[in-house]
CSV table of C-alpha atoms and ligand atoms in Angstrom, one decimal:
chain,number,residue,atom,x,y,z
S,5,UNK,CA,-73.3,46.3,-21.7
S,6,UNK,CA,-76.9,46.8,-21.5
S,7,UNK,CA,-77.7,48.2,-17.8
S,8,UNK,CA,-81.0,46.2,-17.8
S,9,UNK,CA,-79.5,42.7,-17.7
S,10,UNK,CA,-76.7,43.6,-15.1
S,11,UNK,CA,-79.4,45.2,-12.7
S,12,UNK,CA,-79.9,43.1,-9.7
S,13,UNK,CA,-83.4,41.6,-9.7
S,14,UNK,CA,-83.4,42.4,-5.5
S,15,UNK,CA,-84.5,45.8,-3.1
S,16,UNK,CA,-81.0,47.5,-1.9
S,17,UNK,CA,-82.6,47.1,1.2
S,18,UNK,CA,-82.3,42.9,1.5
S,19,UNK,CA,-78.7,43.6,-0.4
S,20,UNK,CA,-77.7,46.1,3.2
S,21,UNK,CA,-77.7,42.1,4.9
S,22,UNK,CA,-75.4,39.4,5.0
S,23,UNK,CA,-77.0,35.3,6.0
S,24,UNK,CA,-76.7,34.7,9.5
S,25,UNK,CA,-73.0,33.7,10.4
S,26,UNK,CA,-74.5,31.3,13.2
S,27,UNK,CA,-76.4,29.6,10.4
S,28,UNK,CA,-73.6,29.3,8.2
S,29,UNK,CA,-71.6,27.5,10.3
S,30,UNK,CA,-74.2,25.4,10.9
S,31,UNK,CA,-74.8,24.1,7.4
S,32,UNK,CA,-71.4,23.2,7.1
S,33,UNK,CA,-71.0,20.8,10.1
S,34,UNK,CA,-74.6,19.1,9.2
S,35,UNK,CA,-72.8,18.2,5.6
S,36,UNK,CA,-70.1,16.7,7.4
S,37,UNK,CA,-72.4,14.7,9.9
S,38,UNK,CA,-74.4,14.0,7.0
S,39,UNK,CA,-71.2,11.6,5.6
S,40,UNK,CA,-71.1,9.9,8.8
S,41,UNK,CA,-67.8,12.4,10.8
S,42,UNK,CA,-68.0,12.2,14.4
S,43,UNK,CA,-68.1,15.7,15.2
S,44,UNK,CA,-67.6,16.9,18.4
S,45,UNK,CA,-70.4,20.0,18.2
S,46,UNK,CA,-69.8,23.2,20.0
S,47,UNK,CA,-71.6,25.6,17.6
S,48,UNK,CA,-75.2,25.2,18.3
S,49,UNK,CA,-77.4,28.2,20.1
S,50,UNK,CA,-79.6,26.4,21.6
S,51,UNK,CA,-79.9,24.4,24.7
S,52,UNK,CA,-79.4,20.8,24.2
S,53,UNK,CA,-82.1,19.6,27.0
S,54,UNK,CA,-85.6,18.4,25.7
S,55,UNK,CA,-88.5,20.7,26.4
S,56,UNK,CA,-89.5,19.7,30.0
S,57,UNK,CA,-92.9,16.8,29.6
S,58,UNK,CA,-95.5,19.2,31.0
S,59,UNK,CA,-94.7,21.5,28.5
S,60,UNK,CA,-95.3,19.4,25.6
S,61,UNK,CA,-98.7,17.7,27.4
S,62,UNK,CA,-99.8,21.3,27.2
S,63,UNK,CA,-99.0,21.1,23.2
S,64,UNK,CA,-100.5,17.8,22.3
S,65,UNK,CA,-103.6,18.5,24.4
S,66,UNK,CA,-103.7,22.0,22.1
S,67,UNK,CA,-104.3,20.0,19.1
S,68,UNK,CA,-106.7,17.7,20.8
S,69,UNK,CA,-108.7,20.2,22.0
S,70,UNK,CA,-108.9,21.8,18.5
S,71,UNK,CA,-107.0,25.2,19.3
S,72,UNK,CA,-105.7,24.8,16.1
S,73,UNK,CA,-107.0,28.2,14.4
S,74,UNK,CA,-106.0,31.9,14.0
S,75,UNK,CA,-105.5,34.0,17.6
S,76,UNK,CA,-105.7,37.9,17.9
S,77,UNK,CA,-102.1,38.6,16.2
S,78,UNK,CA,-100.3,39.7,19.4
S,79,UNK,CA,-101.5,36.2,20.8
S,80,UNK,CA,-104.5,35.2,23.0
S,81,UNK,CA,-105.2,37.8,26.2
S,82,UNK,CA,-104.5,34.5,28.6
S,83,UNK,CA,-101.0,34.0,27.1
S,84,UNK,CA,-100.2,37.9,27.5
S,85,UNK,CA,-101.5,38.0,31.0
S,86,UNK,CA,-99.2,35.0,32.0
S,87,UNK,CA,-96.4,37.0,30.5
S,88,UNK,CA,-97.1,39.9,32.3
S,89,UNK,CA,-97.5,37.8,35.4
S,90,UNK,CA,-94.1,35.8,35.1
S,91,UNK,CA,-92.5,39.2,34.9
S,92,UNK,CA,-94.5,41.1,37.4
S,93,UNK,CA,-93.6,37.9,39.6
S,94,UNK,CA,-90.0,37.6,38.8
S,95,UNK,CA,-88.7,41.0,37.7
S,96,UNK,CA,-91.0,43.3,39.7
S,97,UNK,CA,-92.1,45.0,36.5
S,98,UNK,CA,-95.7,46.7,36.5
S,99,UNK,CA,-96.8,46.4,32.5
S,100,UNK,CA,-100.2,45.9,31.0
S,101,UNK,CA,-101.8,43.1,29.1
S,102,UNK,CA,-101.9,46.2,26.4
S,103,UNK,CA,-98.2,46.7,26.7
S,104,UNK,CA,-97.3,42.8,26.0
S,105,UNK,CA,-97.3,41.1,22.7
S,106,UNK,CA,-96.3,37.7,21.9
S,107,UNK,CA,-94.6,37.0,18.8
S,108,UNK,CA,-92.7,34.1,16.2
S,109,UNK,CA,-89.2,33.8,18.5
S,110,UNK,CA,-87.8,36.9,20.2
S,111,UNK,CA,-86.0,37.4,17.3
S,112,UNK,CA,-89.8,38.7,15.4
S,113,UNK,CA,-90.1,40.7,18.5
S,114,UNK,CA,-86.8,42.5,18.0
S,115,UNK,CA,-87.2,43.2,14.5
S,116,UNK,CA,-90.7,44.2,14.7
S,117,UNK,CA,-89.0,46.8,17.5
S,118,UNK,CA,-86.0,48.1,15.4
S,119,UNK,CA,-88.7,48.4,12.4
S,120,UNK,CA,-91.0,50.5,14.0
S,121,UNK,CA,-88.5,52.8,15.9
S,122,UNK,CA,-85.3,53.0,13.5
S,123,UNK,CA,-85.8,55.4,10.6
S,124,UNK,CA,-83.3,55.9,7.4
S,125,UNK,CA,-80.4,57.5,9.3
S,126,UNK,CA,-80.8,57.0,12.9
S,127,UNK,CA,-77.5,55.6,14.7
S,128,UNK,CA,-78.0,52.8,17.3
S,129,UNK,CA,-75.6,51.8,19.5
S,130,UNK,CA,-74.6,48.3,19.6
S,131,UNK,CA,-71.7,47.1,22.1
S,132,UNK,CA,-69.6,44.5,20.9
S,133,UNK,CA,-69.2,41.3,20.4
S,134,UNK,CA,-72.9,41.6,20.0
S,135,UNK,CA,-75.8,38.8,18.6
S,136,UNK,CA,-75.1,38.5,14.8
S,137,UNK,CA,-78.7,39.7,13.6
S,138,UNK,CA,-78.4,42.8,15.7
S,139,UNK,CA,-76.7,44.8,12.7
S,140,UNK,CA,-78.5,43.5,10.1
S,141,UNK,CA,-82.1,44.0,11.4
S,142,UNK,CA,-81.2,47.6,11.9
S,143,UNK,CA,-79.4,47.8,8.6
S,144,UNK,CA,-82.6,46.5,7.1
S,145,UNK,CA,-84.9,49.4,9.2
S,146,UNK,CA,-81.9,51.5,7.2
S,147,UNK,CA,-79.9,53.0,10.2
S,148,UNK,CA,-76.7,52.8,11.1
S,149,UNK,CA,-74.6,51.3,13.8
S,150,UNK,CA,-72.3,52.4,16.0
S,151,UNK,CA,-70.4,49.6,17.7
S,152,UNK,CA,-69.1,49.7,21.2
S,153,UNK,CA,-65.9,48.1,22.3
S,154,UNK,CA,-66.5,46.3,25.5
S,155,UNK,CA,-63.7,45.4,28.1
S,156,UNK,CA,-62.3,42.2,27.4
S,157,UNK,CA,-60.0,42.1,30.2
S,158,UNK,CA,-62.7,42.5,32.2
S,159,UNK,CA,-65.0,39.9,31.3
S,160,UNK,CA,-66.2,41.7,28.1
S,161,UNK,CA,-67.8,44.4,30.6
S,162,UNK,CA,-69.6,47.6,29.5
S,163,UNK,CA,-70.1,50.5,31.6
S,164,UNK,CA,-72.5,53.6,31.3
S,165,UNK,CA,-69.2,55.5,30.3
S,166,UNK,CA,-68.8,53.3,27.2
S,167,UNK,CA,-72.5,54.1,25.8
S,168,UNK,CA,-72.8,57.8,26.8
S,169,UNK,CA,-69.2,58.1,24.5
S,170,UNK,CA,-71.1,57.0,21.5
S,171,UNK,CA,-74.6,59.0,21.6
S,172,UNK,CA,-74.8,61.8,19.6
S,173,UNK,CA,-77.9,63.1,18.2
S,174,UNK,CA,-78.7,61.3,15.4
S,175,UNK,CA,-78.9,58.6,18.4
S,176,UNK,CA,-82.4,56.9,18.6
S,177,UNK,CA,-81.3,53.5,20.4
S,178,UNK,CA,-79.4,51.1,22.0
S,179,UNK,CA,-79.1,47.6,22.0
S,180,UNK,CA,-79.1,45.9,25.3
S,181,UNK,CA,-78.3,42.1,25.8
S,182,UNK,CA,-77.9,41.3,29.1
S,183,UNK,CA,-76.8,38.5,29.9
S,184,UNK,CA,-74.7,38.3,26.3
S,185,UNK,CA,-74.6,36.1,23.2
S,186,UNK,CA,-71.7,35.5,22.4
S,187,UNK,CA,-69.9,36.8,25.8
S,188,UNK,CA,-72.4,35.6,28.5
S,189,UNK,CA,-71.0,38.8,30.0
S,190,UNK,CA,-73.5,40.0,32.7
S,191,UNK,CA,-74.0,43.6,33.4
S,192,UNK,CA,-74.8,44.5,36.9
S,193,UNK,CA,-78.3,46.1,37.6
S,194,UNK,CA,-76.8,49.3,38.8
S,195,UNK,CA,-75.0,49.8,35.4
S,196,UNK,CA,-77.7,48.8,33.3
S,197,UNK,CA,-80.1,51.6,35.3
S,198,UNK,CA,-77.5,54.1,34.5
S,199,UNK,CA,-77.6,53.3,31.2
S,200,UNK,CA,-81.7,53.1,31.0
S,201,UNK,CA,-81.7,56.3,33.0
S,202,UNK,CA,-78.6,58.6,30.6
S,203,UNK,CA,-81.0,57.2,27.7
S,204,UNK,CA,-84.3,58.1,29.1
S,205,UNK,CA,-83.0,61.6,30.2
S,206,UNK,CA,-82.1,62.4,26.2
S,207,UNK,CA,-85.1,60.5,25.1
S,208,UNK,CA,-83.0,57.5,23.7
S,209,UNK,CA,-85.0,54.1,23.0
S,210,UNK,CA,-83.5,51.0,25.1
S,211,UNK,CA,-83.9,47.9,23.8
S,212,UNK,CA,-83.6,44.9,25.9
S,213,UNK,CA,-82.8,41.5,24.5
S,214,UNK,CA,-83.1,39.6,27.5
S,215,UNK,CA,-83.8,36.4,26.1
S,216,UNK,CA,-80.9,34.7,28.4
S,217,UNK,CA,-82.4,36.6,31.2
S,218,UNK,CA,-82.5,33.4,33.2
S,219,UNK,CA,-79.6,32.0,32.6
S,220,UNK,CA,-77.9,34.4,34.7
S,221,UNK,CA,-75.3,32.4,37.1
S,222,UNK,CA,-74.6,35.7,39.4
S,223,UNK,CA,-76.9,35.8,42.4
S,224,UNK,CA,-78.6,39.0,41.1
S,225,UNK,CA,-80.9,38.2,38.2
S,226,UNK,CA,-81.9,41.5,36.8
S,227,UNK,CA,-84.3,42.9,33.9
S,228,UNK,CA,-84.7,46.6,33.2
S,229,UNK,CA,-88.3,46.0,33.0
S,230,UNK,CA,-87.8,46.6,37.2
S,231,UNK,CA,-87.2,50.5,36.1
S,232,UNK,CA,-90.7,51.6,36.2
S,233,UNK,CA,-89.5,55.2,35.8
S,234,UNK,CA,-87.8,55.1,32.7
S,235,UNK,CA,-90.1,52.6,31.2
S,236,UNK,CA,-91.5,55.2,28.2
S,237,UNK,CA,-88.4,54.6,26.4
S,238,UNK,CA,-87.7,50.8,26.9
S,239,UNK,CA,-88.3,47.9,25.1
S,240,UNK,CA,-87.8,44.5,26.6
S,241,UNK,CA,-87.7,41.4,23.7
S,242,UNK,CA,-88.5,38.3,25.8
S,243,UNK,CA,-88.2,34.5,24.7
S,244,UNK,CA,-89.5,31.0,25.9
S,245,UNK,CA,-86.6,29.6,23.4
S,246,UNK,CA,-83.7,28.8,25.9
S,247,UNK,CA,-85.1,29.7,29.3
S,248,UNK,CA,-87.3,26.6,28.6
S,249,UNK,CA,-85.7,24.8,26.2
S,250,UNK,CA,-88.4,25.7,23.5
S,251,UNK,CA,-86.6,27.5,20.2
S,252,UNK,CA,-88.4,25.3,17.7
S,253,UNK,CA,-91.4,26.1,19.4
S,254,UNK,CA,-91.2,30.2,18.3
S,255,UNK,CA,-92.4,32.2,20.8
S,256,UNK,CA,-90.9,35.3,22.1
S,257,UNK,CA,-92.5,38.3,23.0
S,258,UNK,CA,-92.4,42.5,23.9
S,259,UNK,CA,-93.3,44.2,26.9
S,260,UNK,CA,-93.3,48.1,25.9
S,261,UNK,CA,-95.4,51.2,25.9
S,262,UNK,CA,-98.6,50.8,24.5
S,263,UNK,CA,-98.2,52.6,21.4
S,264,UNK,CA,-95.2,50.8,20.4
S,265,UNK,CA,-96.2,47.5,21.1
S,266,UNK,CA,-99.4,48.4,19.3
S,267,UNK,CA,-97.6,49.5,16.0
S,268,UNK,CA,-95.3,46.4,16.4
S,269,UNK,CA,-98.8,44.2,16.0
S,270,UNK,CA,-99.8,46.1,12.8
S,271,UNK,CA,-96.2,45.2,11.6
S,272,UNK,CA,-96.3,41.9,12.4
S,273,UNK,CA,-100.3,41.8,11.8
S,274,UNK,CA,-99.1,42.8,8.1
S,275,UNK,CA,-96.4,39.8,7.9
S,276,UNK,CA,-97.1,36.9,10.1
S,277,UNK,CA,-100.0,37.1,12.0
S,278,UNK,CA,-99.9,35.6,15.5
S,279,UNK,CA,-97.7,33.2,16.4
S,280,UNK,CA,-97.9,29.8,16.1
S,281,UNK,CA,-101.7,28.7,18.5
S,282,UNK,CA,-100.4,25.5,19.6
S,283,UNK,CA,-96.7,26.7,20.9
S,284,UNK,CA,-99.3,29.5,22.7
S,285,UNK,CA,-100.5,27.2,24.7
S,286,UNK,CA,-97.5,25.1,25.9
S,287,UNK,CA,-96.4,28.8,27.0
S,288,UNK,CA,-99.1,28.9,28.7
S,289,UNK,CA,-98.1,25.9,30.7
S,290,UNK,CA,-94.6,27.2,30.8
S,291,UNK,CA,-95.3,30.7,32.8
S,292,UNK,CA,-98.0,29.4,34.7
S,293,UNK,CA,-96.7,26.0,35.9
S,294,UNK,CA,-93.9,25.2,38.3
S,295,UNK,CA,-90.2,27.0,37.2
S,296,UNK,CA,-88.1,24.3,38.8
S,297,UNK,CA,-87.2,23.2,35.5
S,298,UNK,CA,-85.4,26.1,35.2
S,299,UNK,CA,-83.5,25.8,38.4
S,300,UNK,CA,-82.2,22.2,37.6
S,301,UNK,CA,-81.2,23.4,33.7
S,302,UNK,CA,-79.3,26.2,34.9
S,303,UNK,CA,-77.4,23.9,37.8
S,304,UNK,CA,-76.6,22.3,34.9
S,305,UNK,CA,-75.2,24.6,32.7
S,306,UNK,CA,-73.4,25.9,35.1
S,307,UNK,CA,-71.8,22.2,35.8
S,308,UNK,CA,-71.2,22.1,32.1
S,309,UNK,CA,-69.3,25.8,32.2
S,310,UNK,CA,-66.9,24.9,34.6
S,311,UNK,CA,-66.3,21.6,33.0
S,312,UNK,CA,-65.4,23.3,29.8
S,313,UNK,CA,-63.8,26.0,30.7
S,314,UNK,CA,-61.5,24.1,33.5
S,315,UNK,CA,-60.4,22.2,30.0
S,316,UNK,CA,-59.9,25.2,27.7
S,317,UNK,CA,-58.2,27.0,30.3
S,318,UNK,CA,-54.9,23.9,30.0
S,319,UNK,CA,-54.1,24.7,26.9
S,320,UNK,CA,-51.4,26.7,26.4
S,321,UNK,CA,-52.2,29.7,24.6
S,322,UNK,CA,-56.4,30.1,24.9
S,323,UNK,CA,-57.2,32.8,26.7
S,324,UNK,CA,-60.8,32.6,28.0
S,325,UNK,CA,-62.6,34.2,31.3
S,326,UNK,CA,-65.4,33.3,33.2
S,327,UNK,CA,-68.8,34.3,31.8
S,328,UNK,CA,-71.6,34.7,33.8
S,329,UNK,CA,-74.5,33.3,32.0
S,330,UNK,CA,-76.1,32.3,29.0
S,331,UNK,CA,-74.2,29.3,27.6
S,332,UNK,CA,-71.2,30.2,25.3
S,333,UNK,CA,-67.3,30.3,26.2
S,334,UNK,CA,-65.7,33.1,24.0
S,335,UNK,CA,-62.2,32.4,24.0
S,336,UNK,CA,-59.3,34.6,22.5
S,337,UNK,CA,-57.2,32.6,20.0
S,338,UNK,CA,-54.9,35.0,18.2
S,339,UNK,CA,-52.0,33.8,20.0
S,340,UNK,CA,-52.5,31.0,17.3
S,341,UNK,CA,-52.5,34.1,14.6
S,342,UNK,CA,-49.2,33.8,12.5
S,343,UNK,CA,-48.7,30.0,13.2
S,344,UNK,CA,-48.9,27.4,10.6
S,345,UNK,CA,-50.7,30.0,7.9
S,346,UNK,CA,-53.9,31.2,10.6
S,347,UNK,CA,-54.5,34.8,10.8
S,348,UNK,CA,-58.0,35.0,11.7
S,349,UNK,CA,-60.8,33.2,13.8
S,350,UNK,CA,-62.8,32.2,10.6
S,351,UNK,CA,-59.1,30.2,9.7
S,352,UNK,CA,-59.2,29.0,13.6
S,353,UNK,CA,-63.1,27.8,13.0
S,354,UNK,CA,-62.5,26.3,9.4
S,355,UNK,CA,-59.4,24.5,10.9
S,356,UNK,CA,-60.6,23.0,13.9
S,357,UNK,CA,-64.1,21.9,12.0
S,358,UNK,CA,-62.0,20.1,9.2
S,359,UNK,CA,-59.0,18.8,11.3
S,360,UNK,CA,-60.2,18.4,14.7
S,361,UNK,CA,-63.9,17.4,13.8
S,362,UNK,CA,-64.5,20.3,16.2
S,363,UNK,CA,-67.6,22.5,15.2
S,364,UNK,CA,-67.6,26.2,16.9
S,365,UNK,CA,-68.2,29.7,15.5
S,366,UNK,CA,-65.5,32.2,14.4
S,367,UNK,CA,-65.9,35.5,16.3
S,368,UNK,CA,-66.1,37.6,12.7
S,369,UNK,CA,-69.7,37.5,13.0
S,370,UNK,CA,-70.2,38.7,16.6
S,371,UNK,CA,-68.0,41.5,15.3
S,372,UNK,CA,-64.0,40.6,17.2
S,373,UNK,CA,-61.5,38.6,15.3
S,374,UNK,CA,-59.9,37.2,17.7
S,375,UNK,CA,-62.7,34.7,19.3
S,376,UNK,CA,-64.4,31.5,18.4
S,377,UNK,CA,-67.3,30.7,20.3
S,378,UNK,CA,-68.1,27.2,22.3
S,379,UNK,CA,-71.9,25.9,23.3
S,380,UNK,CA,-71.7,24.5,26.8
S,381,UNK,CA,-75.4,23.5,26.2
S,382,UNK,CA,-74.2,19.5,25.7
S,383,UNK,CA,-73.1,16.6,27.2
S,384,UNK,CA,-70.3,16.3,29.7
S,385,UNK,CA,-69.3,13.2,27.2
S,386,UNK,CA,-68.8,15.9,24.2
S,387,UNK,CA,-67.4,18.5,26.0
S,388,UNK,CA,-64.2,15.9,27.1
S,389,UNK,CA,-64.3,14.4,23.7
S,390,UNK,CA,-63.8,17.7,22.5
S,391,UNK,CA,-61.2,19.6,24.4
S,392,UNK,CA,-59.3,16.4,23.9
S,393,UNK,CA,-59.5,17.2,20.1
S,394,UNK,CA,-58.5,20.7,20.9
S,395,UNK,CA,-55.3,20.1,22.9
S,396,UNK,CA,-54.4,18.1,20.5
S,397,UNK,CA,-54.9,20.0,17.5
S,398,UNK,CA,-53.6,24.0,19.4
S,399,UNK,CA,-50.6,21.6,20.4
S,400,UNK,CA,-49.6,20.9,17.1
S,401,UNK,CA,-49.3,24.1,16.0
P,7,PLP,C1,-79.2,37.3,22.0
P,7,PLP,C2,-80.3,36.6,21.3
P,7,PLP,N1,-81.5,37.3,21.0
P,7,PLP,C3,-82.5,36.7,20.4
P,7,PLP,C4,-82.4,35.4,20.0
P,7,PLP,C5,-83.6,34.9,19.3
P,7,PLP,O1,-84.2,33.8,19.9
P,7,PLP,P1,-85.7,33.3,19.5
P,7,PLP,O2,-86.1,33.9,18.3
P,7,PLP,O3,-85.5,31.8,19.4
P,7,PLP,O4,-86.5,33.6,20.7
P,7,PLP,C6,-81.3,34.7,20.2
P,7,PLP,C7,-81.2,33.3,19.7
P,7,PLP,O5,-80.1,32.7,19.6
P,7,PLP,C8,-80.2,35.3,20.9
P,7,PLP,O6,-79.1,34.6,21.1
């Protein structure tokens, strides 16, 4: 066989990732809408509200008024200082326009950050379930993960204890994501300092993917961005996409020392360029104007979370606790392992997508076999219609 042909034409470095598991999912349940199936859809991340009016007058009046052209690529200084005042205000953080960059989604911040801190070899710590591009970014940047079991008994908790088990010193980060997609486990600020403070002491990089940061139903909203002292080795990845109901907009940003963030532009400078001018200004609007829109989204998620997980919790066999924000149920099924040819939560997923017409996402991907995930971020209407579906179809079994 001639070695030529069989070669792959692509780098070993985009052959270290797998497509987005979310995504996947995704695709599937859009064929089936597509041929006109009633699906009852439980798989989307992304908040089902519309982005509130004043944001969107701040768009349209963007194009209007001809900002239409390139901006400096970390976005325009007015942009960054509302950032930093939003934070300052909210989080009692103390960062610099310099120390702020905007970006295309958080998800461009976070990569940009993993790229310009990760070399070939490093370990970074991950807990599980975690966000499905977590590994693969860092397996593109060409270091390796070490995966954290969290406490599922407890609400999917992780303590200090957990993380300081799994530094050694090839240790160069660790992935934060507070509150947590898939889990909407929320760590309490007095463990998330220990951990920022165990990784500052050994000169660890935290990286914060708070982009759920205000969906946080506890009464103590929290960012690590608060921890002035430690804040040489912290990187926070922010997002406009679900705190207001913006992720097709694409704007996310970093708040980090100076030269980080700065080498994060020449990456990104080098890719993209600044993100999108228009969705800059309707950010604008967003930071600067009133935040009750907020408030009355998060009322009703949490509505939404109850409603759902009231349901799940009567049928027999779904184990599921209370999360404490962002907007996903992660329930255990693997009491349904062994019955009727199931033995994992991808058969669970396929299953109740082709039988029950019920779209959610096996836990495989977060990294646990034993989960599928549910978006609360819908209609009281859909989450009836499906739980309906879903007694129906676990009860069969
Ligand atoms: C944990 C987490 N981080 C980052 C992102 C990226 O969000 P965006 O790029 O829309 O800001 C998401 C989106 O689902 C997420 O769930």
């Amino acid at each position: 066989m001639n070695p030529v042909e069989t070669a792959s034409p692509l780098t070993e470095r985009i052959n270290r990732i797998e497509f987005s598991a979310t995504l996947a999912a995704a695709t599937e349940a859009d064929r089936m809408k597509a041929a006109g199936i009633d699906l009852a859809d439980f798989g989307a991340g992304e908040p089902h509200f519309a982005t509130p009016a004043h944001i969107k007058q701040a768009g349209i009046a963007a194009i209007q008024n001809d900002k239409t052209k390139y901006t400096p690529v970390g976005g325009v200084r007015e942009l960054r200082d509302a950032i930093r005042a939003r934070h300052a205000q909210d989080f009692g953080s103390n960062y610099a326009v310099e120390e702020i960059a905007a970006s295309t989604g958080g998800k461009q911040a976070l990569f940009n950050a993993i790229q310009v801190l990760v070399e070939h070899g490093d370990e970074v710590v991950i807990p599980v379930p975690y966000w499905v591009s977590f590994k693969d970014i860092v397996r593109y940047a060409g270091g390796e993960c070490v995966f954290v079991d969290t406490d599922e008994a407890n609400g999917f908790a992780m303590t200090p204890s957990m993380i300081e088990r799994a530094i050694t010193s090839r240790t160069r980060a660790i992935i934060l994501n507070s509150p947590s997609n898939p889990s909407g486990a929320v760590t309490s600020p007095e463990d998330l300092e220990r951990i920022v403070e165990l990784a500052h002491a050994r000169g660890i990089y935290v990286i914060s993917d708070e982009c759920y940061v205000y969906l946080n139903y506890s009464d103590r909203i929290f960012s690590v961005g608060s921890l002035t002292g430690c804040r040489e080795h912290m990187v926070i990845i922010g997002s406009l996409s679900k705190t207001y109901s913006m992720t097709g907009w694409r704007l996310g940003y970093a708040l980090g020392p100076k030269p980080i963030v700065s080498a994060m532009q020449k990456l990104q400078g080098q890719s993209t360029g600044n993100p999108n001018t228009i969705s800059q200004m309707a950010a604008i609007a967003a930071l600067t104007s009133s935040q009750q829109c907020i408030a009355d989204m998060r009322a009703d998620y949490i509505r939404l979370r109850d409603l759902m997980l009231a349901g799940l919790q009567q049928i027999p066999g779904i184990a599921c606790h209370r999360p404490e924000g962002a907007f996903y149920l992660y329930p255990n099924v693997s009491a349904f392992f062994g019955r009727d040819g199931m033995s994992s939560s991808e058969d669970v997923a396929r299953r109740l997508l082709h039988e029950a017409h019920v779209v959610t996402v096996a836990g495989e991907g977060f990294g646990t076999r034993e989960h599928i995930r549910l978006s609360y971020a819908t209609s009281a209407e859909v989450i009836d219609k499906g739980i309906q579906r879903m007694r129906e179809f676990f009860g069969r079994l």
